[in-house]
PDB file of C-alpha atoms in Angstrom:
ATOM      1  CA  UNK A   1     113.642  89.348 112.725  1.00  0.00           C
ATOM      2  CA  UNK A   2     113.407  92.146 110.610  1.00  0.00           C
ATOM      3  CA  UNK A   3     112.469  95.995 110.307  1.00  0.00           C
ATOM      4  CA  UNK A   4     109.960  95.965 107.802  1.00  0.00           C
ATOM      5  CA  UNK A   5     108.285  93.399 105.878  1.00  0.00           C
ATOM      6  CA  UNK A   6     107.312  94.743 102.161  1.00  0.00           C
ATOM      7  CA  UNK A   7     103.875  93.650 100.650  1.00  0.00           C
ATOM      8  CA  UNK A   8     103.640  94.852  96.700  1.00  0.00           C
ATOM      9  CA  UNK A   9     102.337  93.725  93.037  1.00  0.00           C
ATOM     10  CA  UNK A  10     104.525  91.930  90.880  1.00  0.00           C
ATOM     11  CA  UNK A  11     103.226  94.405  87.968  1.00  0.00           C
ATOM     12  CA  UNK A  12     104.964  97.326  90.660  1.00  0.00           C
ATOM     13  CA  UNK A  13     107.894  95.861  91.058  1.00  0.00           C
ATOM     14  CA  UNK A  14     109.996  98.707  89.448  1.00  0.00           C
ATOM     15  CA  UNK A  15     108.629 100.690  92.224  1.00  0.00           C
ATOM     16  CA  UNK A  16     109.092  98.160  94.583  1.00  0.00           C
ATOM     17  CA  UNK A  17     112.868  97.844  94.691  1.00  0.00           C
ATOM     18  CA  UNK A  18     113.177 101.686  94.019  1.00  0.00           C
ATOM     19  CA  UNK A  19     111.438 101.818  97.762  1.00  0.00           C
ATOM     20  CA  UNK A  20     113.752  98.461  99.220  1.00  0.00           C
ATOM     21  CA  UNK A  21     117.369 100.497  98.027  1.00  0.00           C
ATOM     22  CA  UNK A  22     115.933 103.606  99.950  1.00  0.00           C
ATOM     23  CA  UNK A  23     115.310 101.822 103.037  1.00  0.00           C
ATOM     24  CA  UNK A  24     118.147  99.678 103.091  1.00  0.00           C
ATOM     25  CA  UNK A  25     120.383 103.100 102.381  1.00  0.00           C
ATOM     26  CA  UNK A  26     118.598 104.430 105.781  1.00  0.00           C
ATOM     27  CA  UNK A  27     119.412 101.620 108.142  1.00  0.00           C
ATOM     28  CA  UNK A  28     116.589  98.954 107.748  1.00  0.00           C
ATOM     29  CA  UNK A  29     116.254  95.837 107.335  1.00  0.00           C
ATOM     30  CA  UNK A  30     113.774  94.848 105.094  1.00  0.00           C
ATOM     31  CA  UNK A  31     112.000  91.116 103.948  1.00  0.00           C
ATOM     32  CA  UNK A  32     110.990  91.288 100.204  1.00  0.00           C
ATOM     33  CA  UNK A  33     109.952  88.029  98.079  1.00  0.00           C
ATOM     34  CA  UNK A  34     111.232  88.899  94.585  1.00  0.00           C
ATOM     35  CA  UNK A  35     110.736  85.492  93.602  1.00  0.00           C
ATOM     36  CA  UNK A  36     107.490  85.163  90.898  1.00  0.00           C
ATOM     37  CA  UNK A  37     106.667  81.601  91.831  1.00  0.00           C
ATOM     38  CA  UNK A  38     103.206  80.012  92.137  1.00  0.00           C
ATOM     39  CA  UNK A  39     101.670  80.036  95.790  1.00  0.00           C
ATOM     40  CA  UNK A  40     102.134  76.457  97.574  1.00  0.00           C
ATOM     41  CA  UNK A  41     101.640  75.495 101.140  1.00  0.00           C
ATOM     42  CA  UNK A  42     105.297  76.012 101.760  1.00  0.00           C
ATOM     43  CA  UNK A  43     105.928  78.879 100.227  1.00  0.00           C
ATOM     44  CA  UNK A  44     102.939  80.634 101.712  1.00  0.00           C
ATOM     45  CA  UNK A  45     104.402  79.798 105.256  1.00  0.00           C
ATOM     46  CA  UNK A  46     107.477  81.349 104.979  1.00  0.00           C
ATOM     47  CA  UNK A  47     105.680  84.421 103.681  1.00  0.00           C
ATOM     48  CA  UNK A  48     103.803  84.095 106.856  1.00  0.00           C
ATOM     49  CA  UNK A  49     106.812  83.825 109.347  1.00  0.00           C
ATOM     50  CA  UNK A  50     108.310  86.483 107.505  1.00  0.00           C
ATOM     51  CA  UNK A  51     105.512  88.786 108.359  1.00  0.00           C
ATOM     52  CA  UNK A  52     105.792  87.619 111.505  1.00  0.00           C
ATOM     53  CA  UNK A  53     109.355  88.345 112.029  1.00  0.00           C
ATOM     54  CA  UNK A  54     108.924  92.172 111.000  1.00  0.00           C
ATOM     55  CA  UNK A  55     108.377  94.967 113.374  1.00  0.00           C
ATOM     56  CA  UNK A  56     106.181  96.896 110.537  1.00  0.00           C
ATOM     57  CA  UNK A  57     104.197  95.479 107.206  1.00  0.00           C
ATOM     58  CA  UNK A  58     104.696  98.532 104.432  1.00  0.00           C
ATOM     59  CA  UNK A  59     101.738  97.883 101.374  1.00  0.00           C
ATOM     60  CA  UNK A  60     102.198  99.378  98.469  1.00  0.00           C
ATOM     61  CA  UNK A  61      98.731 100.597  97.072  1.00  0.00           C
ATOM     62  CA  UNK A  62      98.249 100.517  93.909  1.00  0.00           C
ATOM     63  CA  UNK A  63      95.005  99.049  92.021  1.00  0.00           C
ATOM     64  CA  UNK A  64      96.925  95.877  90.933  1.00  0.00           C
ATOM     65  CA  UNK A  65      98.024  95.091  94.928  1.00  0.00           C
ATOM     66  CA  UNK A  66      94.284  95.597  95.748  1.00  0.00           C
ATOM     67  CA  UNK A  67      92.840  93.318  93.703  1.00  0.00           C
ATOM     68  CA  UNK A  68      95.974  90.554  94.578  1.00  0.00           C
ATOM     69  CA  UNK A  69      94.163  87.443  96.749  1.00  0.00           C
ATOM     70  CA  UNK A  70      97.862  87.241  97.402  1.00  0.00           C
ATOM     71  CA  UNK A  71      98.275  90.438  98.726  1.00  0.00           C
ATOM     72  CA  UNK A  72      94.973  90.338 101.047  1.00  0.00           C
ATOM     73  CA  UNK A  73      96.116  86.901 102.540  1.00  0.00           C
ATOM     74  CA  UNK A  74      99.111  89.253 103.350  1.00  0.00           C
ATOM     75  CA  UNK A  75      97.237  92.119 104.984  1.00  0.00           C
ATOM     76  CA  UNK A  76      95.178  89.945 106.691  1.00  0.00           C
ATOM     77  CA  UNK A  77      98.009  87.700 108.295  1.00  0.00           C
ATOM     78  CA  UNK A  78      99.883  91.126 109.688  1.00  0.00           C
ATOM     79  CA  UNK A  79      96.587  92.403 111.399  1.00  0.00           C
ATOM     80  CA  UNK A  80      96.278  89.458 112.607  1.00  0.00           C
ATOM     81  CA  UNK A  81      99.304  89.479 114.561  1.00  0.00           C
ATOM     82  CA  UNK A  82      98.638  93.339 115.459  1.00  0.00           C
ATOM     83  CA  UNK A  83     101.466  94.508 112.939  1.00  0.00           C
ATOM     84  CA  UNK A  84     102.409  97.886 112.698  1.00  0.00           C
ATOM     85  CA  UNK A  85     100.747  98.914 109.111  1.00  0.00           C
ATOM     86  CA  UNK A  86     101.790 101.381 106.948  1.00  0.00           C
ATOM     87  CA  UNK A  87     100.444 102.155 103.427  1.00  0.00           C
ATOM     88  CA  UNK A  88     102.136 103.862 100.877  1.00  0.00           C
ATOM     89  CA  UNK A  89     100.271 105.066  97.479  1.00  0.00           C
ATOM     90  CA  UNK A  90     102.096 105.146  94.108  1.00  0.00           C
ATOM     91  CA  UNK A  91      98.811 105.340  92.435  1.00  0.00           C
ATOM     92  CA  UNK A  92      95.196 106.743  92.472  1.00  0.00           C
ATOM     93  CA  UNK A  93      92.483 104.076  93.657  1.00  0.00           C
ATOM     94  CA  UNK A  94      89.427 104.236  94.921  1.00  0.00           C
ATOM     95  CA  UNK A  95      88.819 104.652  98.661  1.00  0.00           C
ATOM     96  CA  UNK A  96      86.512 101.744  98.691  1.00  0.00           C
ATOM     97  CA  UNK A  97      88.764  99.214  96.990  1.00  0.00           C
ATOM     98  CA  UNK A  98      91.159  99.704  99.812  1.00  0.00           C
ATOM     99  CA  UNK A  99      90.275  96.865 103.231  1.00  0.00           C
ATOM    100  CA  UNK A 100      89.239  98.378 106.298  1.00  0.00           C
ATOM    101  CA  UNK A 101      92.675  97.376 107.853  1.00  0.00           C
ATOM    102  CA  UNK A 102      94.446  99.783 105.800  1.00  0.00           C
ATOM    103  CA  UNK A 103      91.813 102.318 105.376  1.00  0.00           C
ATOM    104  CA  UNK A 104      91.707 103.707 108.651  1.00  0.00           C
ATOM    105  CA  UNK A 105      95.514 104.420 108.489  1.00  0.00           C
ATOM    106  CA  UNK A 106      97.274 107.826 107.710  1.00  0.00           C
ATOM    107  CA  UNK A 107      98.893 107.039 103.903  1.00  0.00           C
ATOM    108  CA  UNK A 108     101.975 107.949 102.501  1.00  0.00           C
ATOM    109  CA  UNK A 109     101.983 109.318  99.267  1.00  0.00           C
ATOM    110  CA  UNK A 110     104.955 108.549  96.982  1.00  0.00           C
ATOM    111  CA  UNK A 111     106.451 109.427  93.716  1.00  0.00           C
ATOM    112  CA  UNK A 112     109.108 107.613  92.025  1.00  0.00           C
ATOM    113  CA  UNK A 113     111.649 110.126  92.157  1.00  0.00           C
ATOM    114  CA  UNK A 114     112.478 113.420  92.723  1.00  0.00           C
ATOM    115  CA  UNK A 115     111.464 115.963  96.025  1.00  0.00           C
ATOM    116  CA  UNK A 116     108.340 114.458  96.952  1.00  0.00           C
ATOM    117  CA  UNK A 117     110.003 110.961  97.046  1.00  0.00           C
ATOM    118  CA  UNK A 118     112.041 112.039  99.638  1.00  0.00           C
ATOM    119  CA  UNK A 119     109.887 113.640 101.815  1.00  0.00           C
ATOM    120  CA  UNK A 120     107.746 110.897 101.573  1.00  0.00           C
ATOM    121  CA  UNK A 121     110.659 108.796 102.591  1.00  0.00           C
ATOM    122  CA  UNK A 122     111.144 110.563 105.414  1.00  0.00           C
ATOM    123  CA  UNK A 123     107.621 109.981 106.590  1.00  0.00           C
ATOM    124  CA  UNK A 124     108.119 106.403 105.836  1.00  0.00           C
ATOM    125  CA  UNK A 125     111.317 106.026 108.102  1.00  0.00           C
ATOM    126  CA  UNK A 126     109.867 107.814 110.877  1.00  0.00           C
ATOM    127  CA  UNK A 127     106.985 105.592 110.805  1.00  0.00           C
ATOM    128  CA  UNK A 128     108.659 102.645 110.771  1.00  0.00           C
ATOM    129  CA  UNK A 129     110.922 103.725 113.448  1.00  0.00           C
ATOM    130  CA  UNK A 130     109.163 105.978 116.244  1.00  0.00           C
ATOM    131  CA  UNK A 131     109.021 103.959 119.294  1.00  0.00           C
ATOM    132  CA  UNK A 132     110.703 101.053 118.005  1.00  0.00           C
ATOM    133  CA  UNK A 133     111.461  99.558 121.256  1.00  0.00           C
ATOM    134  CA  UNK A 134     107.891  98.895 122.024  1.00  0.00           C
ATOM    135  CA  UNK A 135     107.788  97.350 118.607  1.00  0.00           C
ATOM    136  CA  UNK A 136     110.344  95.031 118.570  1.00  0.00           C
ATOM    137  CA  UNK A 137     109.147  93.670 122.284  1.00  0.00           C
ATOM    138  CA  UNK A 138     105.939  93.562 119.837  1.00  0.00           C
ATOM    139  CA  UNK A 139     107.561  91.088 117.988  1.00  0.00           C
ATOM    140  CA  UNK A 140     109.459  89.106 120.410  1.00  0.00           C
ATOM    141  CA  UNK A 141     106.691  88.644 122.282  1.00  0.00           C
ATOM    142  CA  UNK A 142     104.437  87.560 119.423  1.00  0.00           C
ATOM    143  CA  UNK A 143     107.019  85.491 118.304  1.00  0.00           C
ATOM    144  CA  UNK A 144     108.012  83.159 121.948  1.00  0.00           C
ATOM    145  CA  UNK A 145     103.659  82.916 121.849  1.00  0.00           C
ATOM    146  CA  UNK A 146     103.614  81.644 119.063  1.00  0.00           C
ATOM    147  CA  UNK A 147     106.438  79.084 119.406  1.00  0.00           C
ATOM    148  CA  UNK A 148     104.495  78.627 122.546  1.00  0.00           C
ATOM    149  CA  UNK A 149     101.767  77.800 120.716  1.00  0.00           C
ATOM    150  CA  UNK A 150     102.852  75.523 118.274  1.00  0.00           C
ATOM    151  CA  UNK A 151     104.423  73.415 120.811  1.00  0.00           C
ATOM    152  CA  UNK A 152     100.649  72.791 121.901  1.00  0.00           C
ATOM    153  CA  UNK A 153     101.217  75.432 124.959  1.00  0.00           C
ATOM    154  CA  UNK A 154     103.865  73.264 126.596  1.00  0.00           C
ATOM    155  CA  UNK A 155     105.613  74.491 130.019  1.00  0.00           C
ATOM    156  CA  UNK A 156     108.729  74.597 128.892  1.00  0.00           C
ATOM    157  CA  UNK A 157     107.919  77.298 126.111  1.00  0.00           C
ATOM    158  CA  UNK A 158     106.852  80.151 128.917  1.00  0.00           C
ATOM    159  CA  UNK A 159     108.697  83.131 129.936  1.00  0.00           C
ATOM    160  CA  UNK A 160     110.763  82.571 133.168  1.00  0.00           C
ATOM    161  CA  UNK A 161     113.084  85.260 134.868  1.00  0.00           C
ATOM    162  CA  UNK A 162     114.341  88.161 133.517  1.00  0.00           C
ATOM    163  CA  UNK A 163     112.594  87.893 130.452  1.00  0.00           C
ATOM    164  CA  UNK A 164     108.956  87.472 131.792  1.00  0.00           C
ATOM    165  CA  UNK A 165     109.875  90.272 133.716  1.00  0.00           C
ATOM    166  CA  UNK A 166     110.966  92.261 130.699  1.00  0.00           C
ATOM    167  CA  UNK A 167     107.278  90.964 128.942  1.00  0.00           C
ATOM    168  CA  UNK A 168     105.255  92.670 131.763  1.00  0.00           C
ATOM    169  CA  UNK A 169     107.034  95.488 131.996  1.00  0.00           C
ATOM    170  CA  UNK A 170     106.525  96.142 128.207  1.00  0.00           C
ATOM    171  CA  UNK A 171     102.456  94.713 128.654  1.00  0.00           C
ATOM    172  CA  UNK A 172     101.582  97.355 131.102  1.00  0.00           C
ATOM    173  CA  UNK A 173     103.059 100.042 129.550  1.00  0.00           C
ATOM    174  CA  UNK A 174     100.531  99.009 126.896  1.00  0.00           C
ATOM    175  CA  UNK A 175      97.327 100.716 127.399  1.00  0.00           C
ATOM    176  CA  UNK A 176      98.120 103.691 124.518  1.00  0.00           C
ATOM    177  CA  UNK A 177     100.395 101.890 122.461  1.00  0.00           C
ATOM    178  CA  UNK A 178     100.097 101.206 118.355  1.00  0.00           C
ATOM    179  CA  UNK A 179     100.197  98.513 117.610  1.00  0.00           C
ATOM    180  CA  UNK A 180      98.527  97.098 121.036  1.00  0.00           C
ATOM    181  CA  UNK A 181      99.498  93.955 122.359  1.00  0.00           C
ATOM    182  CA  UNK A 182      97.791  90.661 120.780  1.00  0.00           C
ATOM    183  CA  UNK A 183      95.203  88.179 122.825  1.00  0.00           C
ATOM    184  CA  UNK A 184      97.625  85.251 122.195  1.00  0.00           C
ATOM    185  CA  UNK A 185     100.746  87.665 123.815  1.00  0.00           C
ATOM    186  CA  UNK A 186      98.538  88.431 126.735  1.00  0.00           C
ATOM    187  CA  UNK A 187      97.310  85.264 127.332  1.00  0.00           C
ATOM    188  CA  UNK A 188     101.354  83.749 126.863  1.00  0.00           C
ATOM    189  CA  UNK A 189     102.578  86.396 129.536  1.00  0.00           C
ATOM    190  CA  UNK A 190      99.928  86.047 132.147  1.00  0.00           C
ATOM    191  CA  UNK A 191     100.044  81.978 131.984  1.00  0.00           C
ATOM    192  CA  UNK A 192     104.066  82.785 132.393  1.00  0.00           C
ATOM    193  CA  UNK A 193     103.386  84.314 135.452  1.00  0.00           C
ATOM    194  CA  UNK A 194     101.027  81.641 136.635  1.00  0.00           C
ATOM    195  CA  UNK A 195     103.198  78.564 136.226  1.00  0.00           C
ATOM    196  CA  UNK A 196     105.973  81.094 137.739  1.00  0.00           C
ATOM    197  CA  UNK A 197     104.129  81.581 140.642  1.00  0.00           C
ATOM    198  CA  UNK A 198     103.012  77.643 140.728  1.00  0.00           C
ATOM    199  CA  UNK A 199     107.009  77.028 140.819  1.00  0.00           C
ATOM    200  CA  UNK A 200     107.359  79.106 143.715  1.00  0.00           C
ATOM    201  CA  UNK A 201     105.225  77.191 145.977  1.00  0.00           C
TER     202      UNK A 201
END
């Protein structure tokens, strides 16, 4: 798992690893693809798991991202999972180009160097960070559902002790929390406590 997940243009890549240094000076781990390869069905996936392995999805906006069916698959697959979203301008666009996912968010506006690059690092980092515990039990959680999941909801893939305690303690504290917890993580933790409950008997 990772801190942040980094969505971008190839034609913004310059900007791109200026942003990965800065967040790898502050602490974070992040997941970048530098590689300029042709989409396949493999490489796709491990784009996906990536995505879901981060605690937040940073996308660069810029009018080249936008118009990326590469970069929408991208947005799309981190809502999906309820990812913690965070958009950061380097250039002008229009409001409308920008999906609804992203368009409802506060932005961060970015230079490429200088004062205002800072600050707007700053915001970045504290976005990424602030109330990162809930986050990463975000993740976690997503992450045993989905291997839950894929293993065609088998038994043996639910929560047991400690750690489907731990899951409802972190769902209930839910109700005001951003990102909120997924269908699929609800539905995993309840059906934990079920067969729990079944093994009791």
């Amino acid at each position: 798992m990772t801190d942040v997940f980094i969505s971008y243009s190839r034609k913004d890549i310059a900007f791109a690893r200026l942003l990965h240094e800065a967040l790898v000076e502050n602490q974070l781990e992040t997941w970048i693809d530098w590689q300029d390869i042709p989409p396949s069905a493999d490489w796709l996936a491990e784009v996906y798991e990536a995505i879901e392995g981060a605690d937040a999805f940073v996308f660069i906006i810029s009018e080249t991202s936008l118009a990326s069916e590469i970069c929408g698959l991208e947005i799309a697959h981190a809502a999906k999972h309820n990812k913690r979203l965070i958009p950061i301008v380097i250039k002008d666009v229009e409001a409308e180009q920008v999906p609804k996912e992203l368009s409802v968010l506060n932005w961060i506006f970015f230079d490429e160097a200088g004062e205002k690059f800072a600050e707007a690092m700053d915001d970045l980092v504290t976005a990424i960070t602030v109330d990162q515990d809930w986050v990463k039990g975000h993740t976690r959680f997503q992450n045993r559902a989905l291997d839950w999941e894929k293993k065609e909801r088998d038994r043996g893939a639910l929560l047991r002790g400690a750690d489907l305690s731990e899951a409802e303690a972190w769902l209930s504290g839910s109700a005001e929390k951003d990102p909120g917890p997924t269908a699929l993580q609800t539905e995993f933790i309840l059906k934990s406590r079920e067969d729990a409950t079944r093994r009791q008997r």
